[in-house]
Amino acid sequence: MIKIAPSILSADFSKLGEEIELLDKGGADYIHIDVMDGAFVPNITLGAPIVKALRNRTDKVFDVHLMVESPSRYIDDFVDAGADIITIHYEAEKHIDRAIQYIKSKGVKAGVVLNPGTPTIMIKDLIKELDMVLIMSVNPGFAGQKYLDFVSSKFHKFIEEAKNYGNYKVMIDGACTPERVRSLSEIGVSGFILGTSALFGKDKSYKELIEDLRK
């Protein structure tokens, strides 16, 4: 079954706790938390103290996506805040294997994120160490962007070449419409980070939308 991971970047920031509770009741598998520093990406979002404050609103998996320079500097902060999964950008960390091993040593799952223009071959030697590979289908930093079509072929090739490398999830982040959830799940994508394209700002409840996606 696919994993549904709503990104709270697209939620109502004035009532994040309530939004998370609604997503929990609606059937989300993960709560995806985008952390931006204004350096690796243009925007600034939220930090570890807010994640810690939200942790008691749900028992769902907190999937923390660090879109920051030198993310290894912040691993301890987000582990202490209650992260269950920490994903870091290949492009942002000089010593990527060391960072992955450190995350895992803290009892937290670890993943690597690839920007749209980064070839998947760059993480071939890391795959066996990973719990997740997250491929961006938009350039990181903004919600509501247009899907980059060339990423679809990237998924096809990567899943075919790497399916025997380890027990990890391949997930996609960016402009995931219901139609793309359907087509990409058929080729082996196992999880979807969802924002305004499929979940937020719609007329239906989160529960109805998530049930429709699972169908």
PDB file of C-alpha atoms in Angstrom:
ATOM      1  CA  MET A   1       0.000   0.000   0.000  1.00  0.00           C
ATOM      2  CA  ILE A   2       1.273   3.466  -0.835  1.00  0.00           C
ATOM      3  CA  LYS A   3       2.287   5.850   1.945  1.00  0.00           C
ATOM      4  CA  ILE A   4       0.427   9.157   2.091  1.00  0.00           C
ATOM      5  CA  ALA A   5       2.521  11.961   3.585  1.00  0.00           C
ATOM      6  CA  PRO A   6       0.811  15.366   3.659  1.00  0.00           C
ATOM      7  CA  SER A   7       3.236  18.276   3.757  1.00  0.00           C
ATOM      8  CA  ILE A   8       2.282  20.776   6.437  1.00  0.00           C
ATOM      9  CA  LEU A   9       4.019  23.430   4.329  1.00  0.00           C
ATOM     10  CA  SER A  10       0.653  23.677   2.556  1.00  0.00           C
ATOM     11  CA  ALA A  11      -1.449  23.598   5.741  1.00  0.00           C
ATOM     12  CA  ASP A  12      -2.927  26.561   7.602  1.00  0.00           C
ATOM     13  CA  PHE A  13      -0.008  27.775   9.744  1.00  0.00           C
ATOM     14  CA  SER A  14      -2.355  29.639  12.079  1.00  0.00           C
ATOM     15  CA  LYS A  15      -3.697  26.305  13.351  1.00  0.00           C
ATOM     16  CA  LEU A  16      -1.041  23.702  12.661  1.00  0.00           C
ATOM     17  CA  GLY A  17      -1.918  21.549  15.650  1.00  0.00           C
ATOM     18  CA  GLU A  18      -5.532  21.229  14.523  1.00  0.00           C
ATOM     19  CA  GLU A  19      -4.466  20.554  10.952  1.00  0.00           C
ATOM     20  CA  ILE A  20      -2.210  17.722  12.067  1.00  0.00           C
ATOM     21  CA  GLU A  21      -5.016  16.164  14.093  1.00  0.00           C
ATOM     22  CA  LEU A  22      -7.323  16.312  11.067  1.00  0.00           C
ATOM     23  CA  LEU A  23      -4.663  14.690   8.868  1.00  0.00           C
ATOM     24  CA  ASP A  24      -4.177  11.982  11.489  1.00  0.00           C
ATOM     25  CA  LYS A  25      -7.914  11.232  11.616  1.00  0.00           C
ATOM     26  CA  GLY A  26      -8.067  11.455   7.829  1.00  0.00           C
ATOM     27  CA  GLY A  27      -5.741   8.494   7.410  1.00  0.00           C
ATOM     28  CA  ALA A  28      -2.338  10.029   6.644  1.00  0.00           C
ATOM     29  CA  ASP A  29       0.594   7.666   7.171  1.00  0.00           C
ATOM     30  CA  TYR A  30       3.274  10.292   7.733  1.00  0.00           C
ATOM     31  CA  ILE A  31       3.282  13.974   8.597  1.00  0.00           C
ATOM     32  CA  HIS A  32       5.846  15.536   6.260  1.00  0.00           C
ATOM     33  CA  ILE A  33       7.638  18.530   7.763  1.00  0.00           C
ATOM     34  CA  ASP A  34       9.612  20.789   5.419  1.00  0.00           C
ATOM     35  CA  VAL A  35      12.398  22.649   7.190  1.00  0.00           C
ATOM     36  CA  MET A  36      13.894  25.524   5.154  1.00  0.00           C
ATOM     37  CA  ASP A  37      16.748  27.788   6.147  1.00  0.00           C
ATOM     38  CA  GLY A  38      16.706  30.620   3.601  1.00  0.00           C
ATOM     39  CA  ALA A  39      20.135  29.503   2.326  1.00  0.00           C
ATOM     40  CA  PHE A  40      19.830  26.095   0.671  1.00  0.00           C
ATOM     41  CA  VAL A  41      16.379  27.222  -0.487  1.00  0.00           C
ATOM     42  CA  PRO A  42      15.018  30.786  -0.631  1.00  0.00           C
ATOM     43  CA  ASN A  43      12.302  30.437   2.013  1.00  0.00           C
ATOM     44  CA  ILE A  44      12.418  30.033   5.781  1.00  0.00           C
ATOM     45  CA  THR A  45       9.835  27.812   7.467  1.00  0.00           C
ATOM     46  CA  LEU A  46       9.951  26.251  10.923  1.00  0.00           C
ATOM     47  CA  GLY A  47      12.523  24.798  13.281  1.00  0.00           C
ATOM     48  CA  ALA A  48      12.911  22.104  15.902  1.00  0.00           C
ATOM     49  CA  PRO A  49      11.029  23.940  18.711  1.00  0.00           C
ATOM     50  CA  ILE A  50       7.844  24.035  16.606  1.00  0.00           C
ATOM     51  CA  VAL A  51       8.229  20.370  15.644  1.00  0.00           C
ATOM     52  CA  LYS A  52       8.597  19.529  19.341  1.00  0.00           C
ATOM     53  CA  ALA A  53       5.488  21.552  20.184  1.00  0.00           C
ATOM     54  CA  LEU A  54       3.485  19.647  17.546  1.00  0.00           C
ATOM     55  CA  ARG A  55       4.711  16.190  18.538  1.00  0.00           C
ATOM     56  CA  ASN A  56       1.983  15.612  21.128  1.00  0.00           C
ATOM     57  CA  ARG A  57      -0.809  16.235  18.607  1.00  0.00           C
ATOM     58  CA  THR A  58      -0.392  12.851  16.862  1.00  0.00           C
ATOM     59  CA  ASP A  59       1.315   9.477  17.024  1.00  0.00           C
ATOM     60  CA  LYS A  60       1.834   9.440  13.256  1.00  0.00           C
ATOM     61  CA  VAL A  61       5.330   9.276  11.825  1.00  0.00           C
ATOM     62  CA  PHE A  62       7.051  12.678  11.691  1.00  0.00           C
ATOM     63  CA  ASP A  63       8.982  12.745   8.426  1.00  0.00           C
ATOM     64  CA  VAL A  64      11.374  15.709   8.677  1.00  0.00           C
ATOM     65  CA  HIS A  65      12.798  16.952   5.369  1.00  0.00           C
ATOM     66  CA  LEU A  66      15.828  19.152   6.006  1.00  0.00           C
ATOM     67  CA  MET A  67      16.176  21.644   3.155  1.00  0.00           C
ATOM     68  CA  VAL A  68      19.121  23.329   4.829  1.00  0.00           C
ATOM     69  CA  GLU A  69      22.845  23.812   4.345  1.00  0.00           C
ATOM     70  CA  SER A  70      24.983  21.269   6.220  1.00  0.00           C
ATOM     71  CA  PRO A  71      21.990  19.413   7.679  1.00  0.00           C
ATOM     72  CA  SER A  72      24.171  17.264   9.939  1.00  0.00           C
ATOM     73  CA  ARG A  73      24.394  20.293  12.259  1.00  0.00           C
ATOM     74  CA  TYR A  74      20.707  19.932  13.105  1.00  0.00           C
ATOM     75  CA  ILE A  75      20.222  16.182  13.409  1.00  0.00           C
ATOM     76  CA  ASP A  76      20.301  16.134  17.215  1.00  0.00           C
ATOM     77  CA  ASP A  77      17.810  19.015  17.417  1.00  0.00           C
ATOM     78  CA  PHE A  78      15.219  17.230  15.298  1.00  0.00           C
ATOM     79  CA  VAL A  79      15.773  13.842  16.915  1.00  0.00           C
ATOM     80  CA  ASP A  80      15.125  15.483  20.281  1.00  0.00           C
ATOM     81  CA  ALA A  81      12.043  17.216  18.826  1.00  0.00           C
ATOM     82  CA  GLY A  82      10.486  13.863  17.926  1.00  0.00           C
ATOM     83  CA  ALA A  83      11.431  13.109  14.310  1.00  0.00           C
ATOM     84  CA  ASP A  84      10.896   9.496  13.222  1.00  0.00           C
ATOM     85  CA  ILE A  85      12.487   9.921   9.800  1.00  0.00           C
ATOM     86  CA  ILE A  86      15.077  12.518   8.791  1.00  0.00           C
ATOM     87  CA  THR A  87      15.824  13.085   5.126  1.00  0.00           C
ATOM     88  CA  ILE A  88      18.739  15.216   3.989  1.00  0.00           C
ATOM     89  CA  HIS A  89      19.693  16.544   0.580  1.00  0.00           C
ATOM     90  CA  TYR A  90      22.580  14.927  -1.226  1.00  0.00           C
ATOM     91  CA  GLU A  91      23.449  18.375  -2.560  1.00  0.00           C
ATOM     92  CA  ALA A  92      23.641  19.986   0.906  1.00  0.00           C
ATOM     93  CA  GLU A  93      25.860  17.611   2.887  1.00  0.00           C
ATOM     94  CA  LYS A  94      29.600  17.200   2.279  1.00  0.00           C
ATOM     95  CA  HIS A  95      29.880  13.902   4.149  1.00  0.00           C
ATOM     96  CA  ILE A  96      26.602  12.247   3.247  1.00  0.00           C
ATOM     97  CA  ASP A  97      27.409   8.720   4.447  1.00  0.00           C
ATOM     98  CA  ARG A  98      28.636   9.971   7.817  1.00  0.00           C
ATOM     99  CA  ALA A  99      25.439  11.970   8.260  1.00  0.00           C
ATOM    100  CA  ILE A 100      23.237   8.994   7.333  1.00  0.00           C
ATOM    101  CA  GLN A 101      25.056   6.739   9.768  1.00  0.00           C
ATOM    102  CA  TYR A 102      24.727   9.328  12.523  1.00  0.00           C
ATOM    103  CA  ILE A 103      20.968   9.653  11.987  1.00  0.00           C
ATOM    104  CA  LYS A 104      20.595   5.880  12.222  1.00  0.00           C
ATOM    105  CA  SER A 105      22.755   5.737  15.337  1.00  0.00           C
ATOM    106  CA  LYS A 106      20.151   7.918  17.048  1.00  0.00           C
ATOM    107  CA  GLY A 107      17.442   5.323  16.421  1.00  0.00           C
ATOM    108  CA  VAL A 108      15.803   7.329  13.636  1.00  0.00           C
ATOM    109  CA  LYS A 109      15.233   6.279  10.024  1.00  0.00           C
ATOM    110  CA  ALA A 110      17.352   8.027   7.416  1.00  0.00           C
ATOM    111  CA  GLY A 111      16.777   9.065   3.832  1.00  0.00           C
ATOM    112  CA  VAL A 112      18.438  11.018   1.058  1.00  0.00           C
ATOM    113  CA  VAL A 113      16.680  13.615  -1.081  1.00  0.00           C
ATOM    114  CA  LEU A 114      17.643  14.358  -4.685  1.00  0.00           C
ATOM    115  CA  ASN A 115      16.854  17.593  -6.483  1.00  0.00           C
ATOM    116  CA  PRO A 116      15.312  17.214  -9.960  1.00  0.00           C
ATOM    117  CA  GLY A 117      18.625  17.845 -11.710  1.00  0.00           C
ATOM    118  CA  THR A 118      20.695  15.442  -9.585  1.00  0.00           C
ATOM    119  CA  PRO A 119      21.304  12.030 -11.228  1.00  0.00           C
ATOM    120  CA  THR A 120      20.218   9.034  -9.163  1.00  0.00           C
ATOM    121  CA  ILE A 121      23.567   7.359  -9.888  1.00  0.00           C
ATOM    122  CA  MET A 122      25.058   9.686  -7.264  1.00  0.00           C
ATOM    123  CA  ILE A 123      23.539   7.606  -4.449  1.00  0.00           C
ATOM    124  CA  LYS A 124      24.055   4.138  -5.899  1.00  0.00           C
ATOM    125  CA  ASP A 125      26.602   3.195  -3.223  1.00  0.00           C
ATOM    126  CA  LEU A 126      24.405   4.550  -0.420  1.00  0.00           C
ATOM    127  CA  ILE A 127      21.143   2.793  -1.171  1.00  0.00           C
ATOM    128  CA  LYS A 128      21.729  -0.204   1.087  1.00  0.00           C
ATOM    129  CA  GLU A 129      22.113   2.170   4.029  1.00  0.00           C
ATOM    130  CA  LEU A 130      18.887   4.085   3.385  1.00  0.00           C
ATOM    131  CA  ASP A 131      15.320   3.728   4.590  1.00  0.00           C
ATOM    132  CA  MET A 132      14.035   6.200   2.013  1.00  0.00           C
ATOM    133  CA  VAL A 133      14.974   7.820  -1.270  1.00  0.00           C
ATOM    134  CA  LEU A 134      12.979  10.990  -1.870  1.00  0.00           C
ATOM    135  CA  ILE A 135      13.104  12.401  -5.397  1.00  0.00           C
ATOM    136  CA  MET A 136      11.967  15.964  -5.946  1.00  0.00           C
ATOM    137  CA  SER A 137       9.689  16.535  -8.926  1.00  0.00           C
ATOM    138  CA  VAL A 138       9.888  20.308  -8.403  1.00  0.00           C
ATOM    139  CA  ASN A 139      12.805  22.468  -7.338  1.00  0.00           C
ATOM    140  CA  PRO A 140      12.727  22.670  -3.526  1.00  0.00           C
ATOM    141  CA  GLY A 141      11.655  25.751  -1.644  1.00  0.00           C
ATOM    142  CA  PHE A 142       8.110  26.617  -2.714  1.00  0.00           C
ATOM    143  CA  ALA A 143       4.698  24.976  -2.586  1.00  0.00           C
ATOM    144  CA  GLY A 144       2.399  24.970  -5.613  1.00  0.00           C
ATOM    145  CA  GLN A 145       4.992  24.545  -8.368  1.00  0.00           C
ATOM    146  CA  LYS A 146       4.530  22.844 -11.730  1.00  0.00           C
ATOM    147  CA  TYR A 147       5.541  19.181 -12.045  1.00  0.00           C
ATOM    148  CA  LEU A 148       8.781  18.671 -13.997  1.00  0.00           C
ATOM    149  CA  ASP A 149       7.915  16.029 -16.578  1.00  0.00           C
ATOM    150  CA  PHE A 150      11.461  14.743 -17.070  1.00  0.00           C
ATOM    151  CA  VAL A 151      11.422  13.386 -13.506  1.00  0.00           C
ATOM    152  CA  SER A 152       8.958  10.624 -14.472  1.00  0.00           C
ATOM    153  CA  SER A 153      11.544   8.879 -16.655  1.00  0.00           C
ATOM    154  CA  LYS A 154      14.031   9.310 -13.818  1.00  0.00           C
ATOM    155  CA  PHE A 155      11.695   7.315 -11.544  1.00  0.00           C
ATOM    156  CA  HIS A 156      11.263   4.567 -14.126  1.00  0.00           C
ATOM    157  CA  LYS A 157      14.998   4.110 -14.580  1.00  0.00           C
ATOM    158  CA  PHE A 158      15.885   4.362 -10.895  1.00  0.00           C
ATOM    159  CA  ILE A 159      13.291   1.884  -9.676  1.00  0.00           C
ATOM    160  CA  GLU A 160      14.235  -0.645 -12.341  1.00  0.00           C
ATOM    161  CA  GLU A 161      17.970  -0.386 -11.635  1.00  0.00           C
ATOM    162  CA  ALA A 162      17.814  -0.209  -7.845  1.00  0.00           C
ATOM    163  CA  LYS A 163      14.949  -2.523  -6.906  1.00  0.00           C
ATOM    164  CA  ASN A 164      17.331  -5.219  -5.657  1.00  0.00           C
ATOM    165  CA  TYR A 165      19.611  -2.924  -3.669  1.00  0.00           C
ATOM    166  CA  GLY A 166      17.802  -2.774  -0.360  1.00  0.00           C
ATOM    167  CA  ASN A 167      14.618  -2.497   1.648  1.00  0.00           C
ATOM    168  CA  TYR A 168      13.920   1.195   1.170  1.00  0.00           C
ATOM    169  CA  LYS A 169      10.977   3.315   0.041  1.00  0.00           C
ATOM    170  CA  VAL A 170      11.047   5.475  -3.074  1.00  0.00           C
ATOM    171  CA  MET A 171       8.989   8.598  -2.552  1.00  0.00           C
ATOM    172  CA  ILE A 172       8.149  11.647  -4.629  1.00  0.00           C
ATOM    173  CA  ASP A 173       7.778  15.245  -3.512  1.00  0.00           C
ATOM    174  CA  GLY A 174       6.176  17.943  -5.633  1.00  0.00           C
ATOM    175  CA  ALA A 175       2.978  18.578  -7.616  1.00  0.00           C
ATOM    176  CA  CYS A 176       1.533  15.105  -7.013  1.00  0.00           C
ATOM    177  CA  THR A 177      -1.945  15.191  -8.522  1.00  0.00           C
ATOM    178  CA  PRO A 178      -4.241  12.172  -8.048  1.00  0.00           C
ATOM    179  CA  GLU A 179      -3.475  11.152 -11.640  1.00  0.00           C
ATOM    180  CA  ARG A 180       0.261  11.141 -10.957  1.00  0.00           C
ATOM    181  CA  VAL A 181      -0.222   9.207  -7.746  1.00  0.00           C
ATOM    182  CA  ARG A 182      -1.975   6.554  -9.815  1.00  0.00           C
ATOM    183  CA  SER A 183       0.577   6.374 -12.635  1.00  0.00           C
ATOM    184  CA  LEU A 184       3.688   6.524 -10.442  1.00  0.00           C
ATOM    185  CA  SER A 185       2.400   3.987  -7.912  1.00  0.00           C
ATOM    186  CA  GLU A 186       1.983   1.553 -10.811  1.00  0.00           C
ATOM    187  CA  ILE A 187       5.724   1.687 -11.557  1.00  0.00           C
ATOM    188  CA  GLY A 188       6.777   1.199  -7.946  1.00  0.00           C
ATOM    189  CA  VAL A 189       6.794   4.587  -6.241  1.00  0.00           C
ATOM    190  CA  SER A 190       5.749   3.733  -2.708  1.00  0.00           C
ATOM    191  CA  GLY A 191       5.059   7.090  -1.105  1.00  0.00           C
ATOM    192  CA  PHE A 192       3.803  10.551  -1.986  1.00  0.00           C
ATOM    193  CA  ILE A 193       4.383  13.904  -0.332  1.00  0.00           C
ATOM    194  CA  LEU A 194       1.134  15.757  -0.919  1.00  0.00           C
ATOM    195  CA  GLY A 195       0.379  19.470  -0.947  1.00  0.00           C
ATOM    196  CA  THR A 196      -1.961  21.759  -2.835  1.00  0.00           C
ATOM    197  CA  SER A 197      -2.078  19.590  -5.970  1.00  0.00           C
ATOM    198  CA  ALA A 198      -3.952  16.755  -4.276  1.00  0.00           C
ATOM    199  CA  LEU A 199      -4.890  17.550  -0.700  1.00  0.00           C
ATOM    200  CA  PHE A 200      -4.922  21.068   0.713  1.00  0.00           C
ATOM    201  CA  GLY A 201      -7.402  23.783  -0.217  1.00  0.00           C
ATOM    202  CA  LYS A 202      -9.971  21.345  -1.620  1.00  0.00           C
ATOM    203  CA  ASP A 203     -13.723  21.155  -1.005  1.00  0.00           C
ATOM    204  CA  LYS A 204     -13.583  17.623   0.407  1.00  0.00           C
ATOM    205  CA  SER A 205     -12.288  16.653   3.843  1.00  0.00           C
ATOM    206  CA  TYR A 206      -8.791  15.215   4.250  1.00  0.00           C
ATOM    207  CA  LYS A 207     -10.359  11.840   5.024  1.00  0.00           C
ATOM    208  CA  GLU A 208     -12.349  11.814   1.768  1.00  0.00           C
ATOM    209  CA  LEU A 209      -9.372  12.947  -0.305  1.00  0.00           C
ATOM    210  CA  ILE A 210      -7.000  10.393   1.197  1.00  0.00           C
ATOM    211  CA  GLU A 211      -9.534   7.592   0.719  1.00  0.00           C
ATOM    212  CA  ASP A 212      -9.960   8.630  -2.928  1.00  0.00           C
ATOM    213  CA  LEU A 213      -6.178   8.526  -3.427  1.00  0.00           C
ATOM    214  CA  ARG A 214      -5.900   5.038  -1.969  1.00  0.00           C
ATOM    215  CA  LYS A 215      -8.538   3.802  -4.396  1.00  0.00           C
TER     216      LYS A 215
END
